[in-house]
């Protein structure tokens, strides 16, 4: 038996008939860009998240960079982001010329809100709160700082579709909530897709204009915009997915619970969920200090796939060499990059697959260290 880290075909097969029916409906409609499916999805997604407005876009990265563009956060501005973020978060900031300022993660793998204040100065214009791995940041502390220093807050909810901070759905705390519907995300499309949510009507209108070459009316271009439209096919398929999103999240929670209960290996540290947050388990990320690569190789030899989210922290990536950081500048993020491992976790994962993963991990030993 082989187990993949993620298996999108499994989730698809749970409701394949519904997707095929919707795809045929969109094909037969003769209307493929900005039509009824997009408007309906925008309404349904805003409703699901609990925001007033949603604007469909072409990707999660577009949601991020267009947000900063429309908030006027560009050249000369600094934006605070966690040092263990996905590279797209950082590119969303720097595409407009703003400078990412990194803050170390805490024991919950998200930005350490207690370290943000020390990174704020006159140039700081915004905080990008990345809800990594399916778990909310401490939005109470982040919003308090934003009010104190008059900062914009953009939430990156790409990995957190429908989870909460103190009972409120993420995406609703800051000025803008950004979502990616990349196929592996909670509510994944069958291609690239994304959106923003906001309660600000004027800002929502700006996104609608910007995503369509800066025009509201065909050939009347008011500003220099982009082409970042969510298409009808993805919107239609996302509507089907959204109907099942709660089921998907619940299923992953059950798998996570089983891992907590049944995996017993002293070499492994389980993910911690912050009091006040819940997790939708976009990833089940364990820490394996000192033995991560060994465990990864061992699992691979047994036919079990894993991934590292992420092996190179953004400040050490080639793309950001111009910022002038070196190894040692963000030791916690660097340590995490060396010890995190994302275990298989997907909808449609069988009991047998879960058990094989559990047994295999429980049998992992390193010479000189015995299992308790
Ligand atoms: C996936 C992801 C993105 C980028 O989304 P795309 O749709 O791939 O452009 C941004 N931020 C985070 C945290 C992500 O996981």
Coordinates of C-alpha atoms in Angstrom, one line a residue, residues 32-201:
X32 CA -17.5 31.6 -19.4
X33 CA -16.3 34.8 -17.7
X34 CA -18.0 37.0 -15.1
X35 CA -21.5 35.5 -15.2
X36 CA -24.1 34.0 -12.9
X37 CA -21.8 31.4 -11.3
X38 CA -19.2 34.0 -10.2
X39 CA -21.9 36.3 -8.7
X40 CA -23.6 33.4 -7.0
X41 CA -20.3 32.0 -5.6
X42 CA -19.3 35.5 -4.4
X43 CA -22.6 35.8 -2.5
X44 CA -22.3 32.3 -1.0
X45 CA -18.7 32.6 0.0
X46 CA -19.3 36.0 1.7
X47 CA -22.2 34.4 3.5
X48 CA -20.2 31.4 4.6
X49 CA -17.3 33.5 5.9
X50 CA -19.7 36.1 7.4
X51 CA -18.4 39.1 5.4
X52 CA -20.5 41.6 3.5
X53 CA -18.7 41.4 0.2
X54 CA -16.6 38.8 -1.7
X55 CA -14.8 39.4 -5.0
X56 CA -13.6 36.4 -7.0
X57 CA -10.1 36.7 -8.4
X58 CA -7.7 34.5 -10.4
X59 CA -5.5 33.3 -7.5
X60 CA -4.5 33.7 -3.8
X61 CA -1.4 35.6 -4.8
X62 CA -3.5 38.1 -6.8
X63 CA -5.7 38.5 -3.8
X64 CA -2.7 39.5 -1.7
X65 CA -0.9 41.8 -4.0
X66 CA -4.0 43.5 -5.3
X67 CA -5.0 44.1 -1.6
X68 CA -1.8 45.9 -0.8
X69 CA -2.0 47.8 -4.1
X70 CA -5.6 49.0 -3.3
X71 CA -4.7 49.8 0.3
X72 CA -1.8 52.0 -1.0
X73 CA 0.9 49.9 0.6
X74 CA 3.8 50.1 -1.8
X75 CA 7.3 51.6 -2.2
X76 CA 8.7 52.9 1.1
X77 CA 6.2 51.0 3.2
X78 CA 6.9 48.1 5.5
X79 CA 4.6 45.2 6.1
X80 CA 4.9 42.7 9.0
X81 CA 4.7 39.0 8.2
X82 CA 5.7 35.8 10.0
X83 CA 9.1 34.5 9.2
X84 CA 7.9 31.0 8.5
X85 CA 5.3 32.1 6.0
X86 CA 4.8 30.6 2.5
X87 CA 6.7 32.5 -0.1
X88 CA 3.5 33.8 -1.8
X89 CA 2.7 35.8 1.4
X90 CA 6.0 37.6 1.0
X91 CA 5.6 38.1 -2.7
X92 CA 2.1 39.5 -2.1
X93 CA 3.8 42.3 -0.1
X94 CA 6.9 42.9 -2.3
X95 CA 5.3 42.9 -5.7
X96 CA 4.1 46.5 -5.0
X97 CA 7.5 47.5 -3.8
X98 CA 6.8 47.3 -0.1
X99 CA 9.3 45.7 2.2
X100 CA 8.5 42.6 4.2
X101 CA 9.5 42.7 7.8
X102 CA 9.7 39.3 9.4
X103 CA 8.6 38.3 12.9
X104 CA 9.4 35.0 14.4
X105 CA 6.6 32.3 14.8
X106 CA 5.5 31.0 18.2
X107 CA 4.9 27.5 19.4
X108 CA 1.6 27.4 17.4
X109 CA 3.6 27.9 14.2
X110 CA 2.0 31.3 13.6
X111 CA 3.3 34.8 14.0
X112 CA 4.3 35.5 17.6
X113 CA 2.0 38.5 18.3
X114 CA 4.1 39.5 21.4
X115 CA 7.0 40.1 19.1
X116 CA 5.2 42.3 16.6
X117 CA 5.4 45.6 18.4
X118 CA 9.2 45.6 18.4
X119 CA 9.1 45.4 14.6
X120 CA 6.8 48.5 14.2
X121 CA 8.3 51.8 13.1
X122 CA 7.3 54.9 11.1
X123 CA 7.4 53.1 7.9
X124 CA 5.2 50.2 9.0
X125 CA 1.9 50.4 7.2
X126 CA 0.3 47.0 7.5
X127 CA 0.3 43.5 9.1
X128 CA -0.2 40.5 7.0
X129 CA -1.7 37.9 9.4
X130 CA -1.2 34.5 7.8
X131 CA -3.4 31.8 9.4
X132 CA -0.9 29.0 8.6
X133 CA -1.7 25.2 8.4
X134 CA -5.4 25.8 9.1
X135 CA -5.1 27.7 12.4
X136 CA -5.9 31.3 13.3
X137 CA -3.3 33.8 14.5
X138 CA -4.0 35.6 17.8
X139 CA -6.2 38.2 16.1
X140 CA -7.1 39.9 19.4
X141 CA -3.5 41.0 19.9
X142 CA -3.0 41.8 16.2
X143 CA -6.0 44.0 16.0
X144 CA -5.1 45.8 19.2
X145 CA -1.7 46.7 17.8
X146 CA -3.3 47.7 14.5
X147 CA -5.6 50.2 16.3
X148 CA -2.7 51.5 18.5
X149 CA -0.4 52.2 15.5
X150 CA -3.1 52.8 12.8
X151 CA -2.0 49.9 10.6
X152 CA -3.9 48.1 7.9
X153 CA -4.5 44.4 8.5
X154 CA -4.7 41.9 5.7
X155 CA -5.5 38.3 6.6
X156 CA -4.1 35.5 4.5
X157 CA -6.7 32.8 4.9
X158 CA -5.4 30.6 2.0
X159 CA -5.0 27.7 4.4
X160 CA -7.9 28.4 6.7
X161 CA -11.2 28.1 5.0
X162 CA -13.8 28.3 7.7
X163 CA -11.9 28.2 11.0
X164 CA -12.3 30.6 13.8
X165 CA -10.6 32.9 16.3
X166 CA -12.8 33.1 19.4
X167 CA -15.8 32.0 17.5
X168 CA -15.5 34.4 14.6
X169 CA -14.6 33.1 11.2
X170 CA -11.1 34.2 10.0
X171 CA -11.1 36.7 7.2
X172 CA -13.4 39.0 9.2
X173 CA -10.9 40.7 11.5
X174 CA -8.8 42.8 9.2
X175 CA -9.5 45.2 6.4
X176 CA -9.4 42.4 3.8
X177 CA -9.4 38.6 4.0
X178 CA -7.5 36.9 1.2
X179 CA -8.3 33.3 0.0
X180 CA -6.7 30.9 -2.4
X181 CA -8.7 28.1 -4.0
X182 CA -5.6 26.3 -5.3
X183 CA -6.7 22.7 -5.6
X184 CA -5.1 21.5 -2.4
X185 CA -6.6 24.2 -0.2
X186 CA -9.7 23.5 2.0
X187 CA -12.2 24.6 -0.6
X188 CA -10.1 23.8 -3.6
X189 CA -10.9 24.6 -7.3
X190 CA -10.0 22.4 -10.3
X191 CA -7.3 24.9 -11.3
X192 CA -6.2 28.3 -10.0
X193 CA -8.7 30.6 -8.2
X194 CA -8.9 33.0 -5.3
X195 CA -11.0 35.8 -3.8
X196 CA -11.1 38.6 -1.2
X197 CA -13.7 39.3 1.4
X198 CA -14.3 42.7 3.0
X199 CA -17.1 44.7 4.8
X200 CA -16.0 47.8 2.9
X201 CA -18.3 48.4 0.0

